[in-house]
CSV table of C-alpha atoms in Angstrom, one decimal:
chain,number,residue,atom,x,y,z
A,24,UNK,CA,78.8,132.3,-29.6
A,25,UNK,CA,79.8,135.9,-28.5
A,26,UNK,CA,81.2,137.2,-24.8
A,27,UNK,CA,81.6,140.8,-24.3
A,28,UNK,CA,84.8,142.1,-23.9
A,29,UNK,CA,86.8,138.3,-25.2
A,30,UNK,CA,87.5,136.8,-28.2
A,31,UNK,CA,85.6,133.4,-29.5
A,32,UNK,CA,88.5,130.8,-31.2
A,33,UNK,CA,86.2,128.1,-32.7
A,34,UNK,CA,88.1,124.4,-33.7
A,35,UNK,CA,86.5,122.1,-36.4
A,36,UNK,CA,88.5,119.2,-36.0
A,37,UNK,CA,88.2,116.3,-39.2
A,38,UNK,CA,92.1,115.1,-38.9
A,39,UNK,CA,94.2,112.6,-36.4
A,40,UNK,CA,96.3,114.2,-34.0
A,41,UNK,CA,99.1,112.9,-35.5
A,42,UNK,CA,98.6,115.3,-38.7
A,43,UNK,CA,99.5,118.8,-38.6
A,44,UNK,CA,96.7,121.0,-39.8
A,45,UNK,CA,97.0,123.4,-37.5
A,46,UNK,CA,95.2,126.3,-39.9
A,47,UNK,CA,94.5,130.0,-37.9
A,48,UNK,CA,92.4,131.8,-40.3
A,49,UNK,CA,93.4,135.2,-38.7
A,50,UNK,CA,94.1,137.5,-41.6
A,51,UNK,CA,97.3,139.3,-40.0
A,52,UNK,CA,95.1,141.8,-37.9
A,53,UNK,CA,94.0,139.1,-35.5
A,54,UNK,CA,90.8,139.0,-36.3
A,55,UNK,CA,89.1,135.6,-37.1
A,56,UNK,CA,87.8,135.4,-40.7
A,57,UNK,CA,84.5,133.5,-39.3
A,58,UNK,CA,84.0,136.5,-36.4
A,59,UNK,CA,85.2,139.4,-38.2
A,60,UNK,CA,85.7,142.5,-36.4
A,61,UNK,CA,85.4,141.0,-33.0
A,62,UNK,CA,88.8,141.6,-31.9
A,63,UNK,CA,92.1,142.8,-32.5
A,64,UNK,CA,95.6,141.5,-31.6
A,65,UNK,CA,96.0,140.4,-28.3
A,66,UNK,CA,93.1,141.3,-25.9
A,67,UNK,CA,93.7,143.9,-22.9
A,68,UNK,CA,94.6,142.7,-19.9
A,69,UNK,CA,96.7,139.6,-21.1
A,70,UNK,CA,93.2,138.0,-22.4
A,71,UNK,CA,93.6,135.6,-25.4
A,72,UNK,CA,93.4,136.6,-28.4
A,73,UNK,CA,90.6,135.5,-31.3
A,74,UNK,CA,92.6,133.0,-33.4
A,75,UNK,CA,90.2,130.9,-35.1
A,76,UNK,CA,91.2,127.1,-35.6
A,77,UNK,CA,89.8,125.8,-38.7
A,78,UNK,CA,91.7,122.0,-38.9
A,79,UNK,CA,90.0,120.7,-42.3
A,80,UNK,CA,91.7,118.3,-44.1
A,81,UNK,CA,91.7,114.5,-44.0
A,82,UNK,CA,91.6,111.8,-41.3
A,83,UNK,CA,94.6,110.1,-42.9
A,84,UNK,CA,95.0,106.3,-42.5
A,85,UNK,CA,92.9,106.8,-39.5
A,86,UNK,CA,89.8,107.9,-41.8
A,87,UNK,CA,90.8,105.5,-44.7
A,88,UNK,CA,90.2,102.4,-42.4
A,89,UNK,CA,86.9,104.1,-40.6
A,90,UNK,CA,85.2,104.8,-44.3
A,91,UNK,CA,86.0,101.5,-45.5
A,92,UNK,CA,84.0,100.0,-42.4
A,93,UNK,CA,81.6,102.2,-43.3
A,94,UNK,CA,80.7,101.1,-47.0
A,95,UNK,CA,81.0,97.6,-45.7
A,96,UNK,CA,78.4,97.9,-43.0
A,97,UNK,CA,77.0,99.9,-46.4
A,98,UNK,CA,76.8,96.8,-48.5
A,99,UNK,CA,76.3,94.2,-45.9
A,100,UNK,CA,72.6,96.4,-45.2
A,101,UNK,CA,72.1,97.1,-48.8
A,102,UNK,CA,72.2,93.1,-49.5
A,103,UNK,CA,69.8,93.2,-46.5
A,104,UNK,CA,67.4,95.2,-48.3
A,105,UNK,CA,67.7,93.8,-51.8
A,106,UNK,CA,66.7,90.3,-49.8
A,107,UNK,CA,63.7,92.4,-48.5
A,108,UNK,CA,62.9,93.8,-51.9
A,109,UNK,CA,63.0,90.7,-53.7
A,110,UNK,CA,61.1,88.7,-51.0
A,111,UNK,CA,58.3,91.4,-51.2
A,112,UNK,CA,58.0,92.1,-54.8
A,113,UNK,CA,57.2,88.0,-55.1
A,114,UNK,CA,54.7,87.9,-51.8
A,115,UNK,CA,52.4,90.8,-53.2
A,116,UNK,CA,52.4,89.6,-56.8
A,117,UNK,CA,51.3,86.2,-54.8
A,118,UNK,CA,49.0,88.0,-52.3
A,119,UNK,CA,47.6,89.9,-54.9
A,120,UNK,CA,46.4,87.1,-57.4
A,121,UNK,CA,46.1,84.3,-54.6
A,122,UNK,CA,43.3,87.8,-52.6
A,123,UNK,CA,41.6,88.2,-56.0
A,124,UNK,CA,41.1,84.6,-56.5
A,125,UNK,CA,39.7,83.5,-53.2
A,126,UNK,CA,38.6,87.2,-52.7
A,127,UNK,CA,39.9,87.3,-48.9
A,128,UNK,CA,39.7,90.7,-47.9
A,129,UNK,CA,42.9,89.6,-45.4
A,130,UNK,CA,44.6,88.2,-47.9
A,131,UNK,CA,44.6,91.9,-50.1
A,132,UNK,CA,45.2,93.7,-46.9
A,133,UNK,CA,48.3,91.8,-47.1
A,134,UNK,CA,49.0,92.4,-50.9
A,135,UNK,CA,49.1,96.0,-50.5
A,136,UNK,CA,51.6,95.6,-47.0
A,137,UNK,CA,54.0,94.2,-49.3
A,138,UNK,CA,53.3,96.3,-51.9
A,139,UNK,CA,54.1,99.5,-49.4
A,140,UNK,CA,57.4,97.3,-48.3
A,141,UNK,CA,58.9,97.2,-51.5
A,142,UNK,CA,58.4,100.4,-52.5
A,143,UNK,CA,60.0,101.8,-49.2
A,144,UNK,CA,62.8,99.0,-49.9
A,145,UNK,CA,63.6,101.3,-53.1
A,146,UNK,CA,63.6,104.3,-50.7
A,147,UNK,CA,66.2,102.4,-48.4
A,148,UNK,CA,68.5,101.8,-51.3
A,149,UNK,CA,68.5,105.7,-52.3
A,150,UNK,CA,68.8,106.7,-48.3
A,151,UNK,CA,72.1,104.2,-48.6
A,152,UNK,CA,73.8,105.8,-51.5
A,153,UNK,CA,72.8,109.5,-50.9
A,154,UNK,CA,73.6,109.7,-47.2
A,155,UNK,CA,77.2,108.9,-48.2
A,156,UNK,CA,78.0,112.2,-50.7
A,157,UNK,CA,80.4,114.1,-50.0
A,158,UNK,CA,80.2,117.3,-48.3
A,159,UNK,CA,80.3,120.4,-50.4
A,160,UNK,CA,79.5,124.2,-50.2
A,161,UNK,CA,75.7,123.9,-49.9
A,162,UNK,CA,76.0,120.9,-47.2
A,163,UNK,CA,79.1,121.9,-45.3
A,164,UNK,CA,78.2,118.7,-42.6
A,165,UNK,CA,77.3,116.4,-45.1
A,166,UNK,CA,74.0,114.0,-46.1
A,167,UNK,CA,74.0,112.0,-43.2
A,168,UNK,CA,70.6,112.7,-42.5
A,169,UNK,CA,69.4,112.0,-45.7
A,170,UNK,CA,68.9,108.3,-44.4
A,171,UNK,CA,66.2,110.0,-41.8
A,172,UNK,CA,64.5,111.8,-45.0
A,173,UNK,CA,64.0,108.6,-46.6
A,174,UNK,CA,63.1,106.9,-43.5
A,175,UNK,CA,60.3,109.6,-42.7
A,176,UNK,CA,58.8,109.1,-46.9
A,177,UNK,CA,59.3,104.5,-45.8
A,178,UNK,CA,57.0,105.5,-42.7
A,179,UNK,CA,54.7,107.9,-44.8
A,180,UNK,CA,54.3,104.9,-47.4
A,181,UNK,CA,53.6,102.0,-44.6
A,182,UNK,CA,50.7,104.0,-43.4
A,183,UNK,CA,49.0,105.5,-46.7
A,184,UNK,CA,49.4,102.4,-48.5
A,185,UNK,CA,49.5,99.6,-45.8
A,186,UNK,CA,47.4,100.7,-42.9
A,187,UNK,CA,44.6,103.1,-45.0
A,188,UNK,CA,43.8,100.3,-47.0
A,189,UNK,CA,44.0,97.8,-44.6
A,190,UNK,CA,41.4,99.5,-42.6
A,191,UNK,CA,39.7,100.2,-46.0
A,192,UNK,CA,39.4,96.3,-46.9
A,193,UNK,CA,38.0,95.5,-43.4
A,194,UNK,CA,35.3,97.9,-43.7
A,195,UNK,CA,34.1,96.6,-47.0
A,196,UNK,CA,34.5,92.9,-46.0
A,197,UNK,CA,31.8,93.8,-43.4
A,198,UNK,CA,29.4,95.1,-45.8
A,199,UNK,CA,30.0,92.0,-48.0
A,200,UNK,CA,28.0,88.6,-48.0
A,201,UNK,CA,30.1,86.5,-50.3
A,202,UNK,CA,31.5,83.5,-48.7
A,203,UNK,CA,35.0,81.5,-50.7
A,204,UNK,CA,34.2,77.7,-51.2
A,205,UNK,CA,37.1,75.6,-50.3
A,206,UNK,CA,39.8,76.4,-52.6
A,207,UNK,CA,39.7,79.9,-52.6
A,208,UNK,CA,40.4,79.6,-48.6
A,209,UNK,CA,42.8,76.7,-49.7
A,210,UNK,CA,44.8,78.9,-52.5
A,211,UNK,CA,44.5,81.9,-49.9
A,212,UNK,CA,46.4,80.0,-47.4
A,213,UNK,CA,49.0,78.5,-49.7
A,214,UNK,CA,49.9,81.6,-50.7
A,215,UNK,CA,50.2,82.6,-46.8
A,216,UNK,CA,52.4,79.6,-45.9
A,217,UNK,CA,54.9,80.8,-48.8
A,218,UNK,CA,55.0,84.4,-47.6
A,219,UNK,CA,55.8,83.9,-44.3
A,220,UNK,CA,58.5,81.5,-44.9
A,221,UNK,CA,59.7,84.7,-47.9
A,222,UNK,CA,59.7,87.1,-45.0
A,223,UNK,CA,60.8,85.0,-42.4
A,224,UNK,CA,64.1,84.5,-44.6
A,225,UNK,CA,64.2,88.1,-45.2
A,226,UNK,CA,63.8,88.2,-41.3
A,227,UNK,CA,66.7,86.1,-40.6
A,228,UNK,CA,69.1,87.6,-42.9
A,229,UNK,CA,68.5,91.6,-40.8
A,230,UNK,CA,69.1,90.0,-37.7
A,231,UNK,CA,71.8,88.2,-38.8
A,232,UNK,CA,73.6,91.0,-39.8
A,233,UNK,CA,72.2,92.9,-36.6
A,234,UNK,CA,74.0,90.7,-34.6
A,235,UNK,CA,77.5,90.7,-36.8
A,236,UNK,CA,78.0,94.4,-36.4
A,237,UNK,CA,79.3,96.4,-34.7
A,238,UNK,CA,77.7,98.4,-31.3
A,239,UNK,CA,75.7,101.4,-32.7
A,240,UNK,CA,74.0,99.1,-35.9
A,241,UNK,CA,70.8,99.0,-34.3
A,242,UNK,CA,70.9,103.2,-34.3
A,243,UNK,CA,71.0,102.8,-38.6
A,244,UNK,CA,67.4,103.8,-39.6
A,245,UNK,CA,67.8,101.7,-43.1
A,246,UNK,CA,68.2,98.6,-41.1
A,247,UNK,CA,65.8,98.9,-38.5
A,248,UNK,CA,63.6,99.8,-41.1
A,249,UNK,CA,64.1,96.5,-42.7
A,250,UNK,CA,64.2,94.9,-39.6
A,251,UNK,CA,60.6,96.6,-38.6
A,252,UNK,CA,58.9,95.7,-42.0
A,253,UNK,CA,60.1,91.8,-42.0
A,254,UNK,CA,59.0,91.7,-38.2
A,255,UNK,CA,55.5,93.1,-39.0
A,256,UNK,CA,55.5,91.4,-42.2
A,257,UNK,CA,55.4,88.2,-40.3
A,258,UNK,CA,53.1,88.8,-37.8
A,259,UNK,CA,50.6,90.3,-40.6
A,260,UNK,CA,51.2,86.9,-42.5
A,261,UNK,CA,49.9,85.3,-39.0
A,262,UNK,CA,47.3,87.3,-38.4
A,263,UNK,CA,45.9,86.4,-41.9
A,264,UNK,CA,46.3,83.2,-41.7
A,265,UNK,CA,44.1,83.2,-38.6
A,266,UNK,CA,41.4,85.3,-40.0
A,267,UNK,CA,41.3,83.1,-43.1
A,268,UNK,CA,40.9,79.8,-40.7
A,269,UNK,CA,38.2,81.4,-38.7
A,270,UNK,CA,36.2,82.2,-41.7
A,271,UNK,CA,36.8,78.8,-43.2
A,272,UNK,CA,35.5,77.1,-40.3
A,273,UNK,CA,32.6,79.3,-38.6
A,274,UNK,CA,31.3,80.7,-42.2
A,275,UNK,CA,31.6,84.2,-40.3
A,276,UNK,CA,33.0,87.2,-42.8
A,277,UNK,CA,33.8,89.1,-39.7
A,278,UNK,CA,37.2,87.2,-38.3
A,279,UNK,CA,38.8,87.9,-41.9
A,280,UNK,CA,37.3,91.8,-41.1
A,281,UNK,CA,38.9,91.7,-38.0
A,282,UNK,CA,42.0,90.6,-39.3
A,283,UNK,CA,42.0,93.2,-41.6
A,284,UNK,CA,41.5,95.9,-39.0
A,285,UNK,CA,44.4,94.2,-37.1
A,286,UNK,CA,46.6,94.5,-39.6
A,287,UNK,CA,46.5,97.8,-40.7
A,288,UNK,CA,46.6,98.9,-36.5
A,289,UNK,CA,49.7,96.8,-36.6
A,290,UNK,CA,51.0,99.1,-39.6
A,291,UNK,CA,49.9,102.3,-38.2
A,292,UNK,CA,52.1,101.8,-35.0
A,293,UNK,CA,54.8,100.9,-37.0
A,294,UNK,CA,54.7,104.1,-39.1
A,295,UNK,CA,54.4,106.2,-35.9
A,296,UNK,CA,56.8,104.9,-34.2
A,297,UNK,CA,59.7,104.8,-37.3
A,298,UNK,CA,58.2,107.8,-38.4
A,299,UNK,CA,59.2,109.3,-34.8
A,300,UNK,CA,62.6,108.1,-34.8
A,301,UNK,CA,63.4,110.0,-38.0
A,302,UNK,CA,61.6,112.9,-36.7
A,303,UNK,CA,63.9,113.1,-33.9
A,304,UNK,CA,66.8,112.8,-35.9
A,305,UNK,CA,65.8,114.9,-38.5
A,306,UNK,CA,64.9,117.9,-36.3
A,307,UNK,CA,68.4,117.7,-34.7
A,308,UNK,CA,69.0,115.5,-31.9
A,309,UNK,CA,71.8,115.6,-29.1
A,310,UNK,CA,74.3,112.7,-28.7
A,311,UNK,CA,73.4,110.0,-25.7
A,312,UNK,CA,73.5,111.3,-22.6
A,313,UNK,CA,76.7,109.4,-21.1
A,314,UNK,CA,78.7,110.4,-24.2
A,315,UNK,CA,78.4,114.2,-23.5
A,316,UNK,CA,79.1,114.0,-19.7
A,317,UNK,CA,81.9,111.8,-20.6
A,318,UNK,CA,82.8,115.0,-23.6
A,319,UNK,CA,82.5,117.3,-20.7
A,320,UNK,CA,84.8,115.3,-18.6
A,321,UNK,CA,87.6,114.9,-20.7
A,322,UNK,CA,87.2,119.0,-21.5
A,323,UNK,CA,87.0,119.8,-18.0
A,324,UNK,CA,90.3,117.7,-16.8
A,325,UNK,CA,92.5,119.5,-18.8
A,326,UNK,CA,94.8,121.6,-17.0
A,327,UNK,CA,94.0,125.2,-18.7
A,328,UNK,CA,90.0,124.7,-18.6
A,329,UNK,CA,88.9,126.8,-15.9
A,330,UNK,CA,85.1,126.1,-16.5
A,331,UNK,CA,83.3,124.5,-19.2
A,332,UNK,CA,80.0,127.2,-20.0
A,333,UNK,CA,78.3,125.2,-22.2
A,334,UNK,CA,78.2,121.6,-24.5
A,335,UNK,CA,75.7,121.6,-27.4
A,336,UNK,CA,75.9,118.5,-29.3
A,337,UNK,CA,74.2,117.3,-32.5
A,338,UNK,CA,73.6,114.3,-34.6
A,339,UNK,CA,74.5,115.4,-38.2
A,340,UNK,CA,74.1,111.2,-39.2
A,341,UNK,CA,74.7,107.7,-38.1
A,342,UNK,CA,78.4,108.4,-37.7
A,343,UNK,CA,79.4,112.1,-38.0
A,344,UNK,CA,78.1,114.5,-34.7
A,345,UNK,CA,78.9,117.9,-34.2
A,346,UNK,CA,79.9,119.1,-30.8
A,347,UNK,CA,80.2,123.1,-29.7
A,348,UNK,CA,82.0,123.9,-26.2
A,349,UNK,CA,81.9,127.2,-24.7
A,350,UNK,CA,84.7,127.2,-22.2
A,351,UNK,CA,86.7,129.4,-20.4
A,352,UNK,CA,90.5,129.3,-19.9
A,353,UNK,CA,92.7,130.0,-16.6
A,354,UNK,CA,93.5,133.6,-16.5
A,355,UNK,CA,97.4,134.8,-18.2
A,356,UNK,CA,97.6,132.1,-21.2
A,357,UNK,CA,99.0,134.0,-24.6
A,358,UNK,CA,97.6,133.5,-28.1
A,359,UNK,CA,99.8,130.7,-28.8
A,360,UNK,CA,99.0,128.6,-26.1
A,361,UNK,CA,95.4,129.0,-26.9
A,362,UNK,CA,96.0,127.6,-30.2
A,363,UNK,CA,97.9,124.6,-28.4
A,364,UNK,CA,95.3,123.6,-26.3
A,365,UNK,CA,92.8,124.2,-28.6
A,366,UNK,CA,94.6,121.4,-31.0
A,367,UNK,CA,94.9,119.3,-28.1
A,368,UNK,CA,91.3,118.9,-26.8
A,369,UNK,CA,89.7,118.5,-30.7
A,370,UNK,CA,92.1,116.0,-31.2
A,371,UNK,CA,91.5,114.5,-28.0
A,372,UNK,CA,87.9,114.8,-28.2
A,373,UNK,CA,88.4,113.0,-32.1
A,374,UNK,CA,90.2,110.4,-31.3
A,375,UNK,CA,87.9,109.5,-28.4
A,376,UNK,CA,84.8,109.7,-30.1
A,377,UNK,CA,85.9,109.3,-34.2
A,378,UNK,CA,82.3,110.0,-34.9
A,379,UNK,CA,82.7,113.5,-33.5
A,380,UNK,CA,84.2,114.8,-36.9
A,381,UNK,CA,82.8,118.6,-36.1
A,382,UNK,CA,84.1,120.0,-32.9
A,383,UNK,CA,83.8,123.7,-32.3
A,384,UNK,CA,85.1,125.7,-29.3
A,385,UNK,CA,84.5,128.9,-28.1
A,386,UNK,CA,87.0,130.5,-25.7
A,387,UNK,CA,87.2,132.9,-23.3
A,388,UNK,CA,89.4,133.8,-20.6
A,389,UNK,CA,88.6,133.6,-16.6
A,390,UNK,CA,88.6,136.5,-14.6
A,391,UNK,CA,91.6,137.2,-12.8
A,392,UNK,CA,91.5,135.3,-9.5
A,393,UNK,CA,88.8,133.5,-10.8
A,394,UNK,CA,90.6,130.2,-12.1
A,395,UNK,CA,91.3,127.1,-10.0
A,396,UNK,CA,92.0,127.0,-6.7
């Protein structure tokens, strides 16, 4: 962020405003260490000068308390998506044998749904303890988004291996003539009855904990994930069940077919539509709308903000966001004031929003007789 003739001073905030971190990273000549020669000293005509505030550091007691929320909504989703793990690993081992026996092309539609659920469970668990590194040189902002990665590869998997060969079991249960005597359809829909009351459990226990947290849960891609999965898993289980009823009683291969092709429909939506959300978040996606008018607000009310340029805001993870200001100040304030009501706003904008842990500003000064009226 460059302006002609002015100086940028950019703030990353990451400590309460009860801290002093106050860090200027000029190097004596007045010249930023991040913006190097873009200024030196104090600008002509009174205009501030390019101090760069670079506030690093810890949250304190502040961030100690928000991090330990944050490994217990952790754990209370991982335990979430262990249930869904081992609920799924025992319906497709069931599926599986209980299709092969009765050879219901509905039922193995449904093995290989659970098989694609538990291995995106596994990808859940490694979104959950990678998002959470550190950052370091390489990832100055941190993982966050990992959880969208793995996400994007749980979306990938419930279509490849859940809807393909959904579709792919309906087409060759049309070009099949073998008809199950009665205990194949009766083993078939044993096996149904027990994997919908597994995934209904699993069900219970996401929106249990979907309705214990806190606002902003439902935004965590690991548990609406989970939550997406169990739901569809359910339905599927339903859906089955039908086609496996129909067949029983008409004789007609086709119901099972079309409960096959149902299925995997079902599972192709569901992968486009998770698959989108990560997208979005992975490609770098703005706070909500009411939380950067309310950002702009709070900037603009300040006494020295004569104008605020531009807001850029970014989602970095599901609770770290960066947020950029380009703002320009009433005419006559000195370096040192800059650097006070630079320390003011980030910790203002901080201790708003906590998950705004990456606030940058870049300031210039009014024209003269340009400021309030």
């Amino acid at each position: 962020m460059e302006h002609q003739g002015t100086e940028a001073a950019e703030t990353r905030h990451r400590a309460p405003a009860d801290e002093d971190t106050t860090a200027p990273a000029d190097s004596g000549d007045g010249t930023p260490d991040d913006a190097a020669g873009e200024g030196e000293g104090a600008a002509p005509g009174g205009k501030a000068t390019g101090d760069a505030h670079d506030a690093d550091g810890g949250r304190g007691s502040a961030a100690g308390a928000e991090g330990g929320g944050h490994e217990e909504a952790d754990g209370s989703t991982r335990v979430t998506v262990l249930v869904a793990l081992a609920a799924n690993l025992v319906i497709a081992v069931a599926k599986a044998v209980g299709g092969l026996l009765s050879g219901s092309p509905a039922l193995l539609s449904e093995a290989a749904h659970s098989v694609a659920d538990s291995l995106n469970e596994i990808f859940l668990l490694a979104s959950l303890r990678r998002s959470r590194k550190a950052p370091d040189g390489d990832h100055p902002f941190g993982y966050g988004k990992e959880r969208y990665f793995w996400a994007l590869l749980a979306a990938v998997g419930i279509f490849v291996m859940g809807g393909c060969f959904s579709f792919f079991q309906g087409f060759e249960a049309l070009g099949s003539d073998e008809n199950e005597g009665s205990t194949g359809y009766l083993v078939g829909l044993i096996v149904l009855a027990v994997a919908l009351l597994a995934e209904g459990t699993s069900l219970a226990r996401a929106l249990l904990q979907l309705r214990a947290a806190k606002k902003g849960a439902a935004e965590d891609p690991t548990l609406r994930t989970v939550l997406a999965e169990d739901s569809t898993a359910v339905l599927g289980v339903l859906l089955a069940m039908a086609g496996m009823v129909l067949h029983w009683v008409t004789g007609e291969i086709v119901w099972e077919a079309s409960a096959s092709f149902a299925i995997g429909a079902l599972l192709v939506y569901i992968a486009y539509r998770l698959g989108s959300e990560a997208r979005a978040q992975l490609i770098g996606e703005a706070v909500d709308e009411e939380t950067r008018h309310r950002i702009r607000s709070l900037i603009e009310d300040q006494a020295e903000i004569d104008n605020v340029a531009a807001l850029l805001t970014m989602k970095l993870g599901l609770d770290s966001a960066l947020v950029a200001a380009r703002v320009d100040l009433v005419p006559g304030m000195d370096s040192e004031r800059v650097e006070l009501v630079c320390e003011r706003i980030k910790s203002s904008i901080s201790s708003t929003w906590p998950e705004a842990d990456q606030v940058f500003l870049d300031i210039t000064e009014a024209p003269a007789g340009g400021g309030r009226g």
